[in-house]
mmCIF file with all atom_site columns, C-alpha atoms in Angstrom:
data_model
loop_
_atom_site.group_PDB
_atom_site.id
_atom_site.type_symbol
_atom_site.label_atom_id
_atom_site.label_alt_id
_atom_site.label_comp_id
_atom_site.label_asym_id
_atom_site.label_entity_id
_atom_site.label_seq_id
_atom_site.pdbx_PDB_ins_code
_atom_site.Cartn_x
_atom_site.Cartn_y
_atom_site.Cartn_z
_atom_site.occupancy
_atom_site.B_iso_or_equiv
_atom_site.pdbx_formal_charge
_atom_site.auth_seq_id
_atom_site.auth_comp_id
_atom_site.auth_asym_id
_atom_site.auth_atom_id
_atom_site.pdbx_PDB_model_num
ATOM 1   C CA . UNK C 1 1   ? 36.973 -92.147 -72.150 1.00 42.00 ? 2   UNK C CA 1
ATOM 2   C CA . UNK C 1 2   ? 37.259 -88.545 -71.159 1.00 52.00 ? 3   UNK C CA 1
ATOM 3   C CA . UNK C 1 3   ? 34.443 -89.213 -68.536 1.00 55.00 ? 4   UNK C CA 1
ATOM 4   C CA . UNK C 1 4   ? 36.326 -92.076 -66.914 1.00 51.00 ? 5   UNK C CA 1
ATOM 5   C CA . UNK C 1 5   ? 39.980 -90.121 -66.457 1.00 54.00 ? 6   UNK C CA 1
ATOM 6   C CA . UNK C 1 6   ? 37.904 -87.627 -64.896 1.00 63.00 ? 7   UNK C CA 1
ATOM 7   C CA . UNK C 1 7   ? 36.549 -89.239 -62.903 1.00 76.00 ? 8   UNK C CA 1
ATOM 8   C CA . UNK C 1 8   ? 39.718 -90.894 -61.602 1.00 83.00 ? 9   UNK C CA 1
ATOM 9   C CA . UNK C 1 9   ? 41.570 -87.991 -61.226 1.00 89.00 ? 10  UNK C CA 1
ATOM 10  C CA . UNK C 1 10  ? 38.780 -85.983 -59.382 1.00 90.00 ? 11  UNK C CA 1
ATOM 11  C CA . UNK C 1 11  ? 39.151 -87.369 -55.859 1.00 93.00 ? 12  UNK C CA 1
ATOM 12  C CA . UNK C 1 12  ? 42.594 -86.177 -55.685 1.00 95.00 ? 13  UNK C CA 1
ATOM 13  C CA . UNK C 1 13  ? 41.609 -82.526 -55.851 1.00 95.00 ? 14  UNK C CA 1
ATOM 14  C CA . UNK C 1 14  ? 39.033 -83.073 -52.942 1.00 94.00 ? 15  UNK C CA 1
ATOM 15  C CA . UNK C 1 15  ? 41.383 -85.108 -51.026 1.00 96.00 ? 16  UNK C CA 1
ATOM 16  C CA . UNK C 1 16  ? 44.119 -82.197 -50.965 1.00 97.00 ? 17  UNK C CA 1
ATOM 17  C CA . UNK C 1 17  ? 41.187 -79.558 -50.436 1.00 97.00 ? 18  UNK C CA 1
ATOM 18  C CA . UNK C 1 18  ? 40.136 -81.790 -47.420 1.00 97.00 ? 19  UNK C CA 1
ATOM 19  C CA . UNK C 1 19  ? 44.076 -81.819 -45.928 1.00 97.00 ? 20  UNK C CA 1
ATOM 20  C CA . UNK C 1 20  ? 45.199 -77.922 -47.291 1.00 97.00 ? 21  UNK C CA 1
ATOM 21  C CA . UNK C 1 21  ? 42.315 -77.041 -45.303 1.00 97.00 ? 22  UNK C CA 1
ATOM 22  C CA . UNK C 1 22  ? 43.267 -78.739 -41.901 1.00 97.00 ? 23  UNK C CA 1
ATOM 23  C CA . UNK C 1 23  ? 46.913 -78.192 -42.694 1.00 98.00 ? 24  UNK C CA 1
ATOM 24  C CA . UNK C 1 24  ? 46.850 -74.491 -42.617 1.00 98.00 ? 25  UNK C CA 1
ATOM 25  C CA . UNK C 1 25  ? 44.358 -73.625 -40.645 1.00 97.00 ? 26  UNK C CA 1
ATOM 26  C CA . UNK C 1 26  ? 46.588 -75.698 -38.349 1.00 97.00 ? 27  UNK C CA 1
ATOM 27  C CA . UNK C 1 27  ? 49.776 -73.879 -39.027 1.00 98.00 ? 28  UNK C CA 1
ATOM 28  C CA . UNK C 1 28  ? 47.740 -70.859 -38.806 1.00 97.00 ? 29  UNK C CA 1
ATOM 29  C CA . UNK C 1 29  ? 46.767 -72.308 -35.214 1.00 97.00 ? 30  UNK C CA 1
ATOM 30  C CA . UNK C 1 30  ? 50.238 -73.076 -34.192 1.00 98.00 ? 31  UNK C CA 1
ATOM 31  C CA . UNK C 1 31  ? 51.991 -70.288 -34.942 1.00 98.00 ? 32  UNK C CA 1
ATOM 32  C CA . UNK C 1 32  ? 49.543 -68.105 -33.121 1.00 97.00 ? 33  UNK C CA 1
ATOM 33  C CA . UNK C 1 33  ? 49.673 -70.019 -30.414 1.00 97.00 ? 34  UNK C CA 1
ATOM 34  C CA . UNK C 1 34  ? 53.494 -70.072 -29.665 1.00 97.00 ? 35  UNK C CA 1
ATOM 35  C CA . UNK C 1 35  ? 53.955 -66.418 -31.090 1.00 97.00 ? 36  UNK C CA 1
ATOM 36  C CA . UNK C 1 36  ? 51.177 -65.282 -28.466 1.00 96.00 ? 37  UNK C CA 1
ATOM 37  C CA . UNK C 1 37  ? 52.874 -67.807 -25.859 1.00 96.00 ? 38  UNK C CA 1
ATOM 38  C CA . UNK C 1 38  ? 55.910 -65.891 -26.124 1.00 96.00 ? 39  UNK C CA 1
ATOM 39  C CA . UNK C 1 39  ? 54.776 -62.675 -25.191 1.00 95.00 ? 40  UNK C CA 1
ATOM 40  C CA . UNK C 1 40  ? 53.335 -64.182 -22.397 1.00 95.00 ? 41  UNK C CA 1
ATOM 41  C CA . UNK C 1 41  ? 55.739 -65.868 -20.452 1.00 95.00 ? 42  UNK C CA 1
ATOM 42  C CA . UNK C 1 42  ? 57.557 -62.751 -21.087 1.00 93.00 ? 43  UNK C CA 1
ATOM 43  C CA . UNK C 1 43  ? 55.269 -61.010 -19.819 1.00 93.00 ? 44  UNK C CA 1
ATOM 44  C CA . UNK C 1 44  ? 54.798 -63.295 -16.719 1.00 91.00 ? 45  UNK C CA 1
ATOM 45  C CA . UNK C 1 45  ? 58.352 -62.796 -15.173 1.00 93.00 ? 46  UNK C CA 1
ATOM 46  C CA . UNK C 1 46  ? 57.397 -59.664 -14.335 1.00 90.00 ? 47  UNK C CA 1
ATOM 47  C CA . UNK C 1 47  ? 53.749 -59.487 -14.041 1.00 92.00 ? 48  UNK C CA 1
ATOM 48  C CA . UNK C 1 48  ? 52.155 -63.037 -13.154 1.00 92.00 ? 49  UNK C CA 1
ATOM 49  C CA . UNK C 1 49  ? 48.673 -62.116 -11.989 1.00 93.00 ? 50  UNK C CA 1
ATOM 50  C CA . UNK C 1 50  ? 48.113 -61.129 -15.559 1.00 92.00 ? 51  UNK C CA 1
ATOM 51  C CA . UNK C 1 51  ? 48.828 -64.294 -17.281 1.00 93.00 ? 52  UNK C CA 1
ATOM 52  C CA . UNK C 1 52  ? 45.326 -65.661 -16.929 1.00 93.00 ? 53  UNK C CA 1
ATOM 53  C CA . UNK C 1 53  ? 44.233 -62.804 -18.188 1.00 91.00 ? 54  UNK C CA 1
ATOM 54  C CA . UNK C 1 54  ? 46.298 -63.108 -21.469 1.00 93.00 ? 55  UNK C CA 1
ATOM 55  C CA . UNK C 1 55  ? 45.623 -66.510 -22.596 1.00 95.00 ? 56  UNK C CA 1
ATOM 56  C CA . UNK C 1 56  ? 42.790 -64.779 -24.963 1.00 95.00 ? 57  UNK C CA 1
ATOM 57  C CA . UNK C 1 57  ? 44.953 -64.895 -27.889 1.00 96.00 ? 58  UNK C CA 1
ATOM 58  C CA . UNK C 1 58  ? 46.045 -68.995 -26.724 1.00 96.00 ? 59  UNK C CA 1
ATOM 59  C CA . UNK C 1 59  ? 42.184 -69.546 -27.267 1.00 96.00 ? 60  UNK C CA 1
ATOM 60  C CA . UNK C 1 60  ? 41.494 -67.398 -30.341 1.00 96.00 ? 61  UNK C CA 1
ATOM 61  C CA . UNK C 1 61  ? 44.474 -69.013 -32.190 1.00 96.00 ? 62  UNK C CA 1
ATOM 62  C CA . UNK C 1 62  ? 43.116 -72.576 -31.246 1.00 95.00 ? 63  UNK C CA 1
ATOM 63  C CA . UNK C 1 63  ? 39.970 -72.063 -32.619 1.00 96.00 ? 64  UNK C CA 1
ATOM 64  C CA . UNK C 1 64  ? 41.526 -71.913 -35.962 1.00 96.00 ? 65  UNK C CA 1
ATOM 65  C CA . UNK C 1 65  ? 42.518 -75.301 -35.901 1.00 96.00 ? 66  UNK C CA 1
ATOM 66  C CA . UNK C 1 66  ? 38.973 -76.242 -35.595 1.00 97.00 ? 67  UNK C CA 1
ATOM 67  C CA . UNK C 1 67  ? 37.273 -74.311 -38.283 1.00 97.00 ? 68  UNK C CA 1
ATOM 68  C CA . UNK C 1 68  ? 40.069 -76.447 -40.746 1.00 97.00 ? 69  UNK C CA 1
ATOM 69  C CA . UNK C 1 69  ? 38.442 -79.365 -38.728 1.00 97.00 ? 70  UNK C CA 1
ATOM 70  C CA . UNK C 1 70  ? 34.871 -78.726 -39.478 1.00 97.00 ? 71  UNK C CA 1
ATOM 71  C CA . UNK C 1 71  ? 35.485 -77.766 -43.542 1.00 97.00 ? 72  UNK C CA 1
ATOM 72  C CA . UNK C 1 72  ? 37.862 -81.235 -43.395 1.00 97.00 ? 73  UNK C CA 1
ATOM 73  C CA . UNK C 1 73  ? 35.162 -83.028 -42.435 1.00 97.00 ? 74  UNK C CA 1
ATOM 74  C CA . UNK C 1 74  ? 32.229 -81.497 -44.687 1.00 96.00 ? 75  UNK C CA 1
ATOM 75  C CA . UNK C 1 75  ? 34.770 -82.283 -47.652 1.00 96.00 ? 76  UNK C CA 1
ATOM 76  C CA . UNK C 1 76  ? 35.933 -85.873 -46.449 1.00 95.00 ? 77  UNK C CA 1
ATOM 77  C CA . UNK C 1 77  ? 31.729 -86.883 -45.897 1.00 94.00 ? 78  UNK C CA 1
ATOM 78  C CA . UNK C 1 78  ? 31.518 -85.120 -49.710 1.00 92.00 ? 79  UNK C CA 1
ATOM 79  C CA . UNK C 1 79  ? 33.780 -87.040 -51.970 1.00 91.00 ? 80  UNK C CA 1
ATOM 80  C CA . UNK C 1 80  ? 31.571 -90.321 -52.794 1.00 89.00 ? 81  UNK C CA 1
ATOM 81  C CA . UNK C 1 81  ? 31.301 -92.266 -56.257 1.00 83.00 ? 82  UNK C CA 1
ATOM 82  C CA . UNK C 1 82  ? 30.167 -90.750 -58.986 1.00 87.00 ? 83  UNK C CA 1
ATOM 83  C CA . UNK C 1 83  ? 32.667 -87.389 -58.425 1.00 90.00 ? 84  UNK C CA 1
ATOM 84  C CA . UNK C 1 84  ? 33.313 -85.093 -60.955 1.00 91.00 ? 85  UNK C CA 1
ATOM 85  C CA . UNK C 1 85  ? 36.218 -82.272 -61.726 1.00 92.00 ? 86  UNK C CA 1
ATOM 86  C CA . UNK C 1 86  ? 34.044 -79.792 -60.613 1.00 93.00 ? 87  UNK C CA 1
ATOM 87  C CA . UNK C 1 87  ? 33.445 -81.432 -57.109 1.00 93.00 ? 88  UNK C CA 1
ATOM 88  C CA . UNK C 1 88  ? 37.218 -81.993 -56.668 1.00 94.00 ? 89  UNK C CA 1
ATOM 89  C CA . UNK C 1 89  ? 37.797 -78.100 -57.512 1.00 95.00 ? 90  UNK C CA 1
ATOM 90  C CA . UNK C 1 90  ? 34.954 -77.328 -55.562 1.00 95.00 ? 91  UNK C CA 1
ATOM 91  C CA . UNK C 1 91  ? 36.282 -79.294 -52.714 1.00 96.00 ? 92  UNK C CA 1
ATOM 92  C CA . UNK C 1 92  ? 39.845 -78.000 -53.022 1.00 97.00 ? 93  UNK C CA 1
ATOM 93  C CA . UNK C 1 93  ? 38.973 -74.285 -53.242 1.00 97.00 ? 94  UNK C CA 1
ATOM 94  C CA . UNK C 1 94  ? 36.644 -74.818 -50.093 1.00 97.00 ? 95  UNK C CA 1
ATOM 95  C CA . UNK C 1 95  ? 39.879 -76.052 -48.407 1.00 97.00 ? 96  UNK C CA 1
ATOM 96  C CA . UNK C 1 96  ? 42.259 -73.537 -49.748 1.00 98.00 ? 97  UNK C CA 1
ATOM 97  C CA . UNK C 1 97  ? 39.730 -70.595 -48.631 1.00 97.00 ? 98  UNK C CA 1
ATOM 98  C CA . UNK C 1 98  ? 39.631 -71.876 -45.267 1.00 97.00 ? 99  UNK C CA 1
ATOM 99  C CA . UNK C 1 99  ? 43.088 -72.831 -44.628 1.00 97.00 ? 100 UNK C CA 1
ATOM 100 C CA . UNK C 1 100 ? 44.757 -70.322 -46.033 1.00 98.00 ? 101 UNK C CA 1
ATOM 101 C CA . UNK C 1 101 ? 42.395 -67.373 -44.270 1.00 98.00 ? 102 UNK C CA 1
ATOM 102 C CA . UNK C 1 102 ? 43.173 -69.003 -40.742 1.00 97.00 ? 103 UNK C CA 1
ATOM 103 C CA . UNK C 1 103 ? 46.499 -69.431 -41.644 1.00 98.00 ? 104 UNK C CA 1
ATOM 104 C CA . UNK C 1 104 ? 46.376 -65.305 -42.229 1.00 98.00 ? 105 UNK C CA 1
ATOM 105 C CA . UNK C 1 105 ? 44.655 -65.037 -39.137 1.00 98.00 ? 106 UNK C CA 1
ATOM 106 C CA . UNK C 1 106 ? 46.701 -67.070 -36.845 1.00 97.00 ? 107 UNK C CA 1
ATOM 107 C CA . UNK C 1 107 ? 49.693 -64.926 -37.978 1.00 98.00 ? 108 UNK C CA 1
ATOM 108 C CA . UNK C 1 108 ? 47.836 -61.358 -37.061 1.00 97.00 ? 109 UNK C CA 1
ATOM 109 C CA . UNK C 1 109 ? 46.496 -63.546 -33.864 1.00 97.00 ? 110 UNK C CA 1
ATOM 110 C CA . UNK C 1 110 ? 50.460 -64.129 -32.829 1.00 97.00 ? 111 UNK C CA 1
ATOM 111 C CA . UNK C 1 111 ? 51.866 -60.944 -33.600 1.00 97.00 ? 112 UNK C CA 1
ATOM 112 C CA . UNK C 1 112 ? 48.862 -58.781 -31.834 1.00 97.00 ? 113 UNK C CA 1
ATOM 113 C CA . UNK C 1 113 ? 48.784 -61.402 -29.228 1.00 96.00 ? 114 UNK C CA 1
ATOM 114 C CA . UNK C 1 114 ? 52.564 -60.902 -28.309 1.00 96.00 ? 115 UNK C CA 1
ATOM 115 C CA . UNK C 1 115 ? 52.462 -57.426 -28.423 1.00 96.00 ? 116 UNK C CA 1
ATOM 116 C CA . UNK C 1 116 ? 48.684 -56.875 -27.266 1.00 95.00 ? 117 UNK C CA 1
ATOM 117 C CA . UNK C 1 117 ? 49.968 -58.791 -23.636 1.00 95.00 ? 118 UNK C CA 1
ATOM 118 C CA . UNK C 1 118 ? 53.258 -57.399 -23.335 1.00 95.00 ? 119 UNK C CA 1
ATOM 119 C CA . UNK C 1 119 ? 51.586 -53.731 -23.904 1.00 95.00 ? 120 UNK C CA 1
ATOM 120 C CA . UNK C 1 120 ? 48.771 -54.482 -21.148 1.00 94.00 ? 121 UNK C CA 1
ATOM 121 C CA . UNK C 1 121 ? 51.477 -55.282 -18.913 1.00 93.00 ? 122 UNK C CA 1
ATOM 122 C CA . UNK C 1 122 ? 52.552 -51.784 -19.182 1.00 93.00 ? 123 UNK C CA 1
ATOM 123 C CA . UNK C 1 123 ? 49.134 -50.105 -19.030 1.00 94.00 ? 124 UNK C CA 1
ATOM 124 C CA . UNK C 1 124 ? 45.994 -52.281 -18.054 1.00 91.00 ? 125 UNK C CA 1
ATOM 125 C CA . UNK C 1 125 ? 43.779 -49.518 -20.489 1.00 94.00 ? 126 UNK C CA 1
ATOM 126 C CA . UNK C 1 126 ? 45.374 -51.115 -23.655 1.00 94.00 ? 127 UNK C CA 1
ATOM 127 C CA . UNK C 1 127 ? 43.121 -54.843 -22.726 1.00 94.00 ? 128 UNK C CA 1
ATOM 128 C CA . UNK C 1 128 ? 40.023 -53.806 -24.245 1.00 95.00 ? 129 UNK C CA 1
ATOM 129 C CA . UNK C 1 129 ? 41.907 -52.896 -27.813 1.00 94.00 ? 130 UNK C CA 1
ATOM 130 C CA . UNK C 1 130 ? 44.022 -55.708 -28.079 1.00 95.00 ? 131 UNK C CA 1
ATOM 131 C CA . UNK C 1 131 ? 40.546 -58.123 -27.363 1.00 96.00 ? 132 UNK C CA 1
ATOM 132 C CA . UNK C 1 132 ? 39.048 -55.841 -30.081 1.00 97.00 ? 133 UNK C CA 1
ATOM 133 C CA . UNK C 1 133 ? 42.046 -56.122 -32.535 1.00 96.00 ? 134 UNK C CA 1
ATOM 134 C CA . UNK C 1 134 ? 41.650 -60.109 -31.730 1.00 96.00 ? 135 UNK C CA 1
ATOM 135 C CA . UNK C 1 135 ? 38.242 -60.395 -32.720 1.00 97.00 ? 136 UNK C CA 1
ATOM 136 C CA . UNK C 1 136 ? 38.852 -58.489 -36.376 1.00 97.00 ? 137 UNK C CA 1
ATOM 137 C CA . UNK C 1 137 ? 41.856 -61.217 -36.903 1.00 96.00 ? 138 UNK C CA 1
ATOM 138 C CA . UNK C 1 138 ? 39.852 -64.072 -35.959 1.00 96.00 ? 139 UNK C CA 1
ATOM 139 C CA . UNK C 1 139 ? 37.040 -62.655 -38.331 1.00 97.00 ? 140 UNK C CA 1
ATOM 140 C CA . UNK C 1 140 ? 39.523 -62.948 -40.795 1.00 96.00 ? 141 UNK C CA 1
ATOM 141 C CA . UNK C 1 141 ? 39.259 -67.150 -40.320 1.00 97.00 ? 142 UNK C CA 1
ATOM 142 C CA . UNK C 1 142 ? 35.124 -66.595 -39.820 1.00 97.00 ? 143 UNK C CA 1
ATOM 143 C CA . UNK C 1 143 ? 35.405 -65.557 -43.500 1.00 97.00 ? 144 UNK C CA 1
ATOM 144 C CA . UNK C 1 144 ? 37.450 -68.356 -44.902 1.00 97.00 ? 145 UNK C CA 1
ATOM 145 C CA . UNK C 1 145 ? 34.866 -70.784 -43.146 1.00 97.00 ? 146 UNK C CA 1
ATOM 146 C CA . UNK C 1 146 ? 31.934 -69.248 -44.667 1.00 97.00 ? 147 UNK C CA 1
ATOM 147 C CA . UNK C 1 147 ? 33.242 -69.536 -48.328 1.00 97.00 ? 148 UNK C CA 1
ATOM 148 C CA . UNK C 1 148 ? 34.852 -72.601 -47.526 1.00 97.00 ? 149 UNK C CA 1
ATOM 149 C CA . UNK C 1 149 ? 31.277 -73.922 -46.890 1.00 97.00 ? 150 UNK C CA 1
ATOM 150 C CA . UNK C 1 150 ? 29.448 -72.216 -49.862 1.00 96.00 ? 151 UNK C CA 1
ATOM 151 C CA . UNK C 1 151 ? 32.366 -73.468 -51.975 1.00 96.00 ? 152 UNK C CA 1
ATOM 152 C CA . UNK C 1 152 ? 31.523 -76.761 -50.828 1.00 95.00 ? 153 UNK C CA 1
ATOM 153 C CA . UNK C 1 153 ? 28.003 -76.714 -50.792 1.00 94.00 ? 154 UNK C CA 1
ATOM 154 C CA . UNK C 1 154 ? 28.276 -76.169 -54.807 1.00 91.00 ? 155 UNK C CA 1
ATOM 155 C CA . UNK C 1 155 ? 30.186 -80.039 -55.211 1.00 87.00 ? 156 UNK C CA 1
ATOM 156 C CA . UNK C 1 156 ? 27.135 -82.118 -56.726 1.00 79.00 ? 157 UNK C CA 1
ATOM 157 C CA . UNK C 1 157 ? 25.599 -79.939 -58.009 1.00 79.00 ? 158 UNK C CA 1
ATOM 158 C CA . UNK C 1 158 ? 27.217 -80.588 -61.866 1.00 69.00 ? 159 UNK C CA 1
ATOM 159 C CA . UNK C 1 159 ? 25.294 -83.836 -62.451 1.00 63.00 ? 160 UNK C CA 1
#
């Protein structure tokens, strides 16, 4: 009886690790992208010929969004009949180590994006170090991915 209450039970946990991860790597996503919008339409009143320029931290944010996507749908294609418990945790700490590590780096994505394109506006030198700063806060998200994926690569495997 123990077998079949699992077994019941079990697809809940992968569901929510299939939506926690989308959901916050989408919150992530969204509030990197209107913190980093921010800074530059700010920045564009007074210098427009840089706001092509700045839409680096627009892209890097967005990109979060997708790495949710892609451990959603590795999940989603996961969960089939027999699943265990372990899957379903397996499932919903994959989501939960993606989600919540772009959610983390869509926050230091908006606040180094505002300030990164308001501070090149000043002085053009500062472009290359915010682009840097960028790339170490969108590692942040690389990292959830890659566990996210191990994590998920271990569902099955407790048959």
């Amino acid at each position: 009886m123990q077998a079949a209450s699992d077994s019941a039970v079990a697809p809940f946990f992968g569901f929510m690790g299939a939506s926690s991860a989308l959901v916050f790597s989408c919150f992530g996503a969204a509030y990197g992208t209107a913190k980093a919008g921010v800074g530059i339409a700010s920045m564009g009143v007074l210098r427009p010929e840089l706001v092509m320029k700045s839409i680096v931290p627009i892209v890097m944010a967005g990109v979060l969004g997708i790495y949710g996507l892609i451990i959603s749908v590795i999940i989603s294609t996961g969960i089939n009949a027999p699943y265990m418990l372990f899957d379903g945790y397996a499932h919903l700490a994959a989501g939960l180590a993606c989600g919540l590590a772009g959610l983390a780096a869509g926050m230091a994505i908006g606040i180094v994006g505002d300030a990164g394109v308001r501070a090149n506006a000043q002085q053009p030198k500062l472009f290359v170090g915010m682009i840097l700063i960028l790339i170490f806060a969108e590692a942040l998200a690389l990292y959830g991915l890659i566990v996210g994926i191990i994590l998920a690569s271990k569902a099955g495997q407790s048959k």
